[in-house]
XYZ file of C-alpha atoms in Angstrom:
578
model
C 3.284 -35.386 106.327
C 4.796 -38.528 104.860
C 7.951 -39.369 102.978
C 7.322 -41.059 99.672
C 9.296 -44.283 99.219
C 9.692 -46.586 96.256
C 11.430 -49.945 96.405
C 13.630 -50.224 93.351
C 17.205 -50.989 92.469
C 17.245 -48.394 89.713
C 18.359 -44.796 90.083
C 15.391 -42.786 88.856
C 15.126 -39.007 89.337
C 17.972 -39.071 91.861
C 16.762 -42.073 93.852
C 19.242 -43.102 96.547
C 19.292 -46.318 98.590
C 18.064 -46.449 102.135
C 17.666 -49.967 103.496
C 16.607 -53.535 102.668
C 13.775 -55.450 104.282
C 13.664 -59.135 105.132
C 12.544 -60.059 101.609
C 15.618 -58.441 100.075
C 13.462 -55.696 98.568
C 15.496 -52.511 98.635
C 14.022 -49.324 100.053
C 14.654 -45.962 98.453
C 13.858 -42.361 99.342
C 12.932 -40.293 96.322
C 14.882 -37.107 95.843
C 14.193 -34.340 93.380
C 16.919 -31.792 92.619
C 18.887 -32.951 95.639
C 16.108 -32.130 98.118
C 14.202 -34.786 100.018
C 10.663 -35.010 98.658
C 8.266 -34.563 101.560
C 4.633 -34.135 100.633
C 1.137 -34.702 101.909
C 0.000 -37.508 99.627
C -3.491 -37.092 98.260
C -4.178 -40.769 99.012
C -3.485 -40.579 102.747
C -5.708 -39.050 105.403
C -3.852 -36.821 107.869
C -6.154 -37.039 110.908
C -8.231 -39.748 112.536
C -11.657 -40.249 110.984
C -14.490 -42.269 112.481
C -17.111 -43.843 110.224
C -20.227 -44.738 112.177
C -23.584 -46.301 111.377
C -22.321 -48.757 108.764
C -23.204 -52.374 108.152
C -19.634 -53.498 107.696
C -18.189 -56.864 106.755
C -14.607 -58.074 106.648
C -12.566 -61.199 107.218
C -10.673 -61.350 110.505
C -7.171 -62.681 111.149
C -8.526 -66.226 111.000
C -10.210 -65.523 107.637
C -13.635 -65.667 109.276
C -16.388 -63.299 108.190
C -17.148 -60.715 110.879
C -19.386 -57.660 110.970
C -18.898 -54.202 112.460
C -20.796 -50.936 112.757
C -17.945 -48.396 112.944
C -14.375 -48.067 111.769
C -11.649 -45.700 112.958
C -9.033 -44.637 110.417
C -5.750 -42.876 111.170
C -3.138 -41.855 108.581
C -4.895 -43.887 105.932
C -4.940 -47.150 107.894
C -7.479 -48.972 110.019
C -6.949 -48.233 113.697
C -9.930 -50.020 115.196
C -13.345 -51.529 114.498
C -16.472 -50.949 116.571
C -14.953 -48.252 118.751
C -17.461 -45.994 120.530
C -15.308 -43.279 122.125
C -16.549 -40.751 124.614
C -15.455 -37.123 124.294
C -12.158 -37.560 126.158
C -11.275 -40.692 124.212
C -12.088 -38.902 120.980
C -9.682 -36.137 121.920
C -6.915 -38.561 122.895
C -7.301 -40.389 119.575
C -7.373 -37.078 117.684
C -10.689 -37.916 116.038
C -11.323 -34.756 114.085
C -13.902 -36.063 111.658
C -16.929 -38.295 112.153
C -18.884 -39.514 109.142
C -22.344 -41.055 109.293
C -22.464 -44.093 106.984
C -26.273 -43.864 106.904
C -26.629 -47.597 107.376
C -24.943 -48.496 104.118
C -23.044 -51.722 103.630
C -19.257 -51.349 103.879
C -16.900 -53.896 102.330
C -13.131 -53.975 101.886
C -12.058 -52.610 98.521
C -12.275 -55.512 96.083
C -9.140 -56.860 94.417
C -9.119 -58.194 90.865
C -6.365 -60.810 90.757
C -6.063 -60.872 86.963
C -6.736 -58.007 84.588
C -5.104 -55.862 81.943
C -5.195 -52.270 83.127
C -4.081 -50.327 80.069
C -5.845 -52.842 77.845
C -9.049 -51.874 79.635
C -8.208 -48.207 79.138
C -7.596 -48.768 75.445
C -10.838 -50.707 75.195
C -12.720 -47.800 76.745
C -11.149 -45.367 74.269
C -11.277 -47.471 71.074
C -14.044 -49.145 69.090
C -15.811 -51.646 71.335
C -17.178 -54.739 69.590
C -18.364 -56.648 72.664
C -22.022 -56.267 71.704
C -21.596 -57.058 67.992
C -24.060 -59.632 66.668
C -22.296 -60.572 63.419
C -19.226 -59.779 61.357
C -21.273 -57.320 59.326
C -22.610 -55.653 62.468
C -19.065 -55.359 63.850
C -17.878 -53.845 60.563
C -20.681 -51.278 60.782
C -19.453 -50.270 64.239
C -15.932 -49.932 62.872
C -17.209 -47.717 60.069
C -19.042 -45.454 62.528
C -15.937 -45.158 64.676
C -13.745 -44.457 61.631
C -16.085 -41.674 60.512
C -16.025 -40.076 63.971
C -12.207 -40.370 64.185
C -11.207 -39.353 60.671
C -7.677 -38.238 61.608
C -6.600 -41.505 63.231
C -4.113 -43.347 60.978
C -5.195 -46.728 62.393
C -8.560 -48.040 63.534
C -8.108 -50.361 66.488
C -10.570 -52.070 68.774
C -11.469 -55.173 70.699
C -14.304 -57.407 71.801
C -15.595 -59.463 68.852
C -16.579 -63.034 69.616
C -17.712 -65.227 66.746
C -19.154 -67.743 69.202
C -21.949 -65.270 69.901
C -22.796 -64.835 66.212
C -25.412 -67.008 64.537
C -22.946 -68.595 62.084
C -20.177 -68.963 64.752
C -17.663 -68.419 61.915
C -14.492 -66.359 61.992
C -14.840 -62.976 60.258
C -12.797 -62.059 57.172
C -10.869 -59.093 55.858
C -13.507 -58.746 53.146
C -16.101 -57.977 55.825
C -14.015 -54.984 56.880
C -12.915 -53.924 53.398
C -16.538 -53.189 52.489
C -16.607 -50.515 55.197
C -13.028 -49.313 55.722
C -10.390 -49.893 53.066
C -8.367 -46.660 53.111
C -6.836 -47.182 56.572
C -5.470 -50.245 58.360
C -7.896 -51.886 60.787
C -6.847 -54.235 63.606
C -9.452 -55.687 65.948
C -8.552 -58.012 68.807
C -10.871 -60.858 69.755
C -12.517 -60.572 73.172
C -9.995 -62.974 74.731
C -6.972 -61.204 73.226
C -5.817 -64.395 71.492
C -6.823 -63.584 67.927
C -6.858 -60.511 65.720
C -8.969 -59.493 62.730
C -7.389 -57.365 60.004
C -8.582 -55.717 56.835
C -6.640 -56.094 53.581
C -4.814 -52.794 54.164
C -3.336 -54.228 57.373
C -2.399 -57.564 55.795
C -0.632 -55.728 52.961
C 1.191 -53.400 55.342
C 2.421 -56.390 57.374
C 3.386 -58.309 54.217
C 1.108 -61.248 54.999
C 0.364 -63.353 51.914
C -0.424 -66.977 51.084
C 3.329 -67.625 51.162
C 3.892 -66.251 54.667
C 4.988 -69.124 56.928
C 2.894 -69.765 60.024
C 4.823 -68.782 63.189
C 5.429 -71.387 65.869
C 2.635 -71.139 68.407
C 0.333 -69.284 66.043
C -1.950 -69.663 63.054
C -2.627 -67.594 59.955
C -6.167 -68.638 59.132
C -6.402 -69.305 55.384
C -9.206 -70.086 52.965
C -9.522 -73.063 50.596
C -7.146 -71.374 48.149
C -4.501 -70.799 50.806
C -5.131 -67.056 51.002
C -5.104 -65.392 54.450
C -8.647 -64.638 55.575
C -7.717 -61.771 57.867
C -7.738 -63.665 61.193
C -4.443 -64.270 62.988
C -4.320 -66.452 66.102
C -1.930 -66.157 69.057
C 1.726 -65.832 67.972
C 0.686 -64.953 64.413
C -0.636 -61.663 65.808
C 2.995 -60.596 66.233
C 3.206 -60.196 62.456
C 1.016 -57.107 62.720
C 2.133 -55.674 66.057
C 5.337 -53.936 64.795
C 3.209 -51.788 62.490
C 0.716 -50.606 65.088
C 0.872 -46.984 66.288
C 3.730 -46.371 68.700
C 2.734 -46.213 72.347
C 3.853 -43.304 74.491
C 3.516 -42.138 78.069
C 0.811 -39.723 76.930
C -1.194 -42.622 75.484
C -0.559 -44.711 78.603
C -1.767 -41.839 80.793
C -5.067 -41.520 78.913
C -5.581 -45.270 79.168
C -4.651 -45.323 82.867
C -7.032 -42.497 83.723
C -9.924 -44.082 81.825
C -9.341 -47.513 83.354
C -8.805 -46.144 86.856
C -12.094 -44.233 86.857
C -13.940 -47.275 85.573
C -12.504 -49.658 88.167
C -13.031 -47.315 91.101
C -16.656 -46.841 90.079
C -17.046 -50.612 90.266
C -15.507 -50.950 93.722
C -12.071 -52.231 92.664
C -9.270 -50.591 94.641
C -6.438 -52.946 93.641
C -5.666 -55.125 90.625
C -3.015 -57.528 89.357
C -1.830 -56.397 85.921
C -1.165 -59.584 83.976
C 1.737 -58.811 81.663
C 3.487 -55.434 81.299
C 6.436 -54.665 79.048
C 9.390 -52.402 79.749
C 7.604 -49.268 78.552
C 4.674 -49.745 80.930
C 7.041 -50.865 83.710
C 8.896 -47.541 83.466
C 5.634 -45.613 83.159
C 4.202 -47.187 86.305
C 7.322 -46.354 88.292
C 7.120 -42.742 87.123
C 3.453 -42.555 88.117
C 4.219 -44.067 91.522
C 7.021 -41.565 92.122
C 4.607 -38.741 91.329
C 1.806 -40.333 93.419
C -0.431 -40.410 90.336
C -1.570 -44.030 90.210
C -5.375 -44.041 90.637
C -5.544 -47.596 92.044
C -3.151 -50.107 93.548
C -1.271 -52.203 90.986
C 0.474 -55.532 91.469
C 2.253 -55.754 88.124
C 3.554 -58.862 86.366
C 6.458 -58.345 83.963
C 5.803 -59.918 80.579
C 8.027 -62.958 80.015
C 8.261 -62.062 76.325
C 9.783 -58.638 76.942
C 13.324 -58.427 75.503
C 14.490 -56.702 78.691
C 13.204 -59.421 81.030
C 16.645 -60.404 82.343
C 17.520 -56.755 83.020
C 14.270 -56.174 84.882
C 14.781 -59.320 86.947
C 18.229 -58.020 87.802
C 16.756 -54.818 89.196
C 14.880 -56.826 91.818
C 11.368 -56.316 93.208
C 9.823 -52.864 93.550
C 7.370 -51.854 96.276
C 6.082 -48.347 96.752
C 5.904 -47.571 100.474
C 2.269 -46.552 100.072
C 1.459 -49.810 98.251
C 0.286 -48.278 95.013
C 2.832 -50.275 93.027
C 4.394 -53.659 93.647
C 6.387 -55.503 90.988
C 7.739 -58.920 91.965
C 6.231 -61.353 89.455
C 6.454 -62.439 85.821
C 3.582 -63.395 83.520
C 4.435 -66.267 81.154
C 2.303 -67.516 78.282
C 1.514 -71.203 78.015
C -1.243 -71.460 75.432
C -4.112 -69.643 73.766
C -7.817 -69.499 74.517
C -10.624 -72.035 74.276
C -12.866 -69.867 72.109
C -10.296 -69.614 69.296
C -9.210 -73.250 69.821
C -5.783 -72.046 70.871
C -5.932 -73.656 74.342
C -3.493 -76.589 74.340
C -5.252 -79.921 74.967
C -3.882 -83.378 75.742
C -6.380 -84.905 73.294
C -7.907 -83.299 70.181
C -10.764 -80.828 70.332
C -14.103 -82.613 70.411
C -15.483 -80.271 67.753
C -12.271 -80.137 65.670
C -10.526 -83.547 65.790
C -7.528 -82.310 63.810
C -6.671 -79.582 66.360
C -4.877 -79.796 69.714
C -4.416 -76.055 70.326
C -1.167 -74.127 70.590
C 1.725 -74.009 73.035
C 2.966 -70.412 73.035
C 6.022 -71.219 75.136
C 7.741 -74.217 73.624
C 8.713 -77.114 75.941
C 12.439 -76.589 75.392
C 12.112 -72.965 76.542
C 10.268 -73.697 79.774
C 13.154 -74.803 81.977
C 15.340 -71.744 81.239
C 12.344 -69.453 81.813
C 11.250 -71.047 85.097
C 14.821 -71.211 86.370
C 15.623 -67.584 85.558
C 12.420 -66.135 86.999
C 12.109 -68.245 90.130
C 15.862 -68.217 90.624
C 15.716 -64.404 90.715
C 13.171 -64.578 93.536
C 10.239 -63.522 91.368
C 6.843 -65.191 91.463
C 6.051 -66.932 88.141
C 2.451 -66.622 86.937
C 1.849 -68.981 84.027
C -1.093 -68.563 81.648
C -2.624 -72.011 81.095
C -6.149 -72.683 79.871
C -6.046 -76.127 78.267
C -5.324 -79.348 80.186
C -2.029 -79.842 78.339
C -0.798 -76.347 79.190
C -1.762 -76.863 82.840
C -0.110 -80.287 82.902
C 3.224 -79.168 81.469
C 3.245 -76.112 83.751
C 2.686 -78.210 86.876
C 5.413 -80.586 85.728
C 7.822 -77.703 85.224
C 7.015 -76.157 88.596
C 7.631 -79.517 90.259
C 10.947 -79.975 88.464
C 12.060 -76.423 89.240
C 11.211 -76.670 92.939
C 13.189 -79.898 93.196
C 16.186 -78.288 91.509
C 16.332 -74.768 92.995
C 13.389 -74.371 95.389
C 11.006 -71.434 95.110
C 7.686 -72.987 96.077
C 7.315 -70.312 98.784
C 7.015 -67.611 96.112
C 3.275 -68.331 95.708
C 3.683 -69.110 92.034
C 0.441 -69.160 90.097
C -1.296 -70.645 87.099
C -3.430 -67.959 85.529
C -6.899 -69.192 84.464
C -6.346 -72.918 85.297
C -9.445 -73.393 83.214
C -9.416 -76.983 81.919
C -7.403 -79.362 84.109
C -6.901 -83.096 83.767
C -8.714 -84.574 86.804
C -5.533 -86.277 88.003
C -3.793 -82.874 88.068
C -6.338 -81.097 90.282
C -4.743 -82.126 93.586
C -1.266 -81.121 92.398
C -1.970 -77.394 92.856
C -2.180 -77.794 96.636
C 0.629 -80.365 96.691
C 2.969 -77.927 94.916
C 1.604 -74.708 96.514
C 0.807 -73.342 93.057
C -2.156 -70.974 93.204
C -4.964 -71.343 90.644
C -5.820 -67.743 89.720
C -9.305 -68.010 88.234
C -12.031 -65.825 86.765
C -15.646 -66.831 87.536
C -17.252 -64.990 84.612
C -15.175 -67.064 82.183
C -17.388 -70.027 83.084
C -20.653 -68.217 82.482
C -19.317 -66.740 79.230
C -17.941 -70.093 78.024
C -20.869 -72.293 79.027
C -22.360 -72.215 75.522
C -19.226 -73.521 73.827
C -16.922 -75.170 76.394
C -18.552 -78.592 76.348
C -18.590 -78.489 72.524
C -14.850 -77.839 72.567
C -13.735 -80.467 75.075
C -16.635 -82.915 75.471
C -18.502 -83.892 78.627
C -15.823 -86.203 80.080
C -13.177 -83.470 80.252
C -15.618 -81.130 81.988
C -14.816 -83.004 85.207
C -11.693 -80.892 85.593
C -12.995 -77.680 84.004
C -13.773 -74.468 85.921
C -13.356 -76.597 89.051
C -13.398 -73.868 91.688
C -14.865 -75.786 94.620
C -12.739 -78.875 93.969
C -9.563 -76.807 93.954
C -10.563 -74.873 97.065
C -11.394 -78.064 98.946
C -7.962 -79.458 98.056
C -6.491 -76.887 100.436
C -5.186 -74.111 98.164
C -6.248 -70.418 98.245
C -8.342 -69.346 95.263
C -7.608 -65.777 94.103
C -10.344 -64.491 91.818
C -10.538 -61.840 89.126
C -12.190 -61.021 85.824
C -9.484 -60.899 83.125
C -10.854 -57.515 82.043
C -11.255 -56.374 79.294
C -11.809 -59.973 78.155
C -14.736 -59.958 80.587
C -16.475 -56.968 82.120
C -14.588 -55.614 85.117
C -17.527 -55.361 87.541
C -16.511 -57.645 90.457
C -20.127 -58.186 91.494
C -20.630 -59.956 88.178
C -17.793 -62.251 89.231
C -19.199 -62.796 92.723
C -22.583 -63.616 91.195
C -21.112 -66.064 88.672
C -19.041 -67.735 91.391
C -21.983 -68.525 93.640
C -24.699 -69.222 91.040
C -22.776 -70.643 88.035
C -25.372 -68.674 86.051
C -25.279 -65.741 83.657
C -27.112 -62.541 84.524
C -30.276 -63.893 82.901
C -30.258 -66.667 85.539
C -29.355 -69.325 82.988
C -29.107 -72.233 83.230
C -31.831 -72.442 85.856
C -29.978 -74.886 88.132
C -26.532 -73.528 87.366
C -23.863 -74.812 84.996
C -22.046 -77.719 86.667
C -23.404 -76.207 89.860
C -21.486 -78.576 92.163
C -18.421 -76.390 91.535
C -20.134 -73.209 92.771
C -18.664 -71.297 95.709
C -20.430 -69.936 98.756
C -20.669 -66.152 98.926
C -18.130 -66.180 101.782
C -15.666 -68.196 99.668
C -16.127 -65.941 96.664
C -15.740 -62.817 98.820
C -12.472 -64.214 100.180
C -11.310 -64.854 96.620
C -11.805 -61.196 95.698
C -10.225 -59.893 98.916
C -7.855 -61.849 101.151
C -6.922 -64.619 98.696
C -6.247 -62.047 95.987
C -4.080 -60.042 98.392
C -2.220 -63.223 99.377
C -1.617 -64.065 95.717
C 0.082 -60.679 95.399
C 2.176 -60.998 98.595
C 0.171 -58.104 100.047
C -2.005 -59.684 102.724
C 0.077 -57.760 105.275
C -1.503 -54.476 104.170
C -4.520 -55.285 101.957
C -7.498 -57.604 101.685
C -9.283 -57.000 104.992
C -10.371 -54.081 107.141
C -8.368 -55.130 110.172
C -6.140 -52.882 112.299
C -2.876 -51.918 110.644
C -4.022 -52.397 107.058
C -4.838 -49.701 104.537
C -8.373 -48.356 104.855
C -9.501 -49.329 101.352
C -13.255 -49.828 101.369
C -16.476 -49.349 99.449
C -20.044 -48.442 100.362
C -22.671 -50.384 98.423
C -26.447 -50.416 98.181
C -27.248 -53.973 99.275
C -26.003 -56.721 101.556
C -24.424 -59.401 99.361
C -24.417 -61.849 102.291
C -28.155 -61.790 102.905
C -29.873 -61.020 99.580
C -30.991 -63.649 97.088
C -27.780 -64.709 95.359
C -29.317 -64.197 91.923
C -29.325 -60.439 92.654
C -25.674 -60.076 93.678
C -24.694 -58.776 90.243
C -27.085 -55.835 90.637
C -25.038 -54.370 93.514
C -24.219 -50.695 92.994
C -21.211 -48.894 94.446
C -22.061 -45.582 96.119
C -18.532 -44.623 97.134
C -14.969 -45.945 96.985
C -12.167 -45.045 99.409
C -8.434 -45.727 99.212
C -6.352 -45.155 102.342
C -9.328 -43.445 103.924
C -9.836 -40.905 101.154
C -12.880 -40.869 98.902
C -11.805 -41.483 95.296
C -15.232 -42.183 93.777
C -18.732 -41.076 94.657
C -21.922 -41.805 92.781
């Protein structure tokens, strides 16, 4: 029997303060109707369980890879590895359940250090254009979805990528109008940095040839100055007020869909890169009710109007580590595929374009000061070398003025970096939070965009790791597929799942399997201030683990992506089984 705690400064459902820990994070005991809520949480095992006959791997306290054959779990946490108790010892340890692992490989639950949880859920529930081969093919998929969902007032979806189409051209509203013209259609590009609208949507949003282009965005127009239907980065905000209103019921459907998908892929914890006030409140409610399917380290969106209020409430940490909110996601630039990534020099394949800064230089100092000054970790989205450069400069200036380097601040993606800036991550203790499958997805267009010379500082995983900084890894789902074994494979091979290119793409930046494994476990936990309870299967930490069908440390690295998850456990309880 355990008391449910949530760390928050807000009074929710009769929450009353209890104590503060050494980080200044306030502890609260949840009360309902004046009575202390005491419940047996579904996520926590109540008696000691011994798993035997496993081929287990974890990192030890020195971050070294070690193996084990058994694991003892008590009250949802690891008690011991490789214990072989006799009958009397078993009784003294209250081992009431012994499970034969049947020789399967056991790994710590994998942590995705950068994803979009409800975005994944929406993607699973809406029209999915990831496999579209042309604008016309995508429009056909939209038409099929519209026919099957005739009562939906809007048709929404995600996943198109013109770089994978033969003409590599942006789609147009006319492509959609041929198939769906009676309802508004809004389709987000795979990277989330551009949207594709039909004419109904453009009309509803009042977008015409006379609509001024927002700062940090672009309304793509044709030769006559008419909007084509594609809106890039901040221009997407012109449509967003007209989209269907979100609700807790919608969030719950998205959460359930995303949670099932991630657990089936061996992900037990994820860092949610940018949540607004509505999702913030929803997550707290789910944590209070013990209804979060996976562990969430949530980043508050820097663009939320209530940011200052949420900073004032202080960090939140659920006592069972299903929810931790102590960071802010800020937006530096766009994406490389839509030429929204901010570059120091023009695009090699578009000499008139430098990309877009979504946060303007004059707004950076107030943002960095307010977030870091409030004791929150700042996680700054930067893909282009200019966005990375100005972010590093601002971190350096902020640390000199008010401190805060100990907060493990991060640059999300850190994708294209000026070579002279690579060493600054370690010098400033700014973590590069990177996604290996971005490299294998971008390999067909990245060099076109930035040229061969700038590739020296692009997707530079090994260089950054060797500089002495941890390297948390993730996928950026639903931009990329969430399967972490795809990420592990990309990290160590620098190849796609067709084993291309044969020798790897800029293969000198590949990681070893041990380095990549650390990136998806201990380094990811460290990047979320949770290495005290997550990231390894060592005594005292939560017993989050997976059983898989092959040994990723001994098989041919080209086969890592084929790994299948047989079962997933959180706090010692099975939450997925194949």
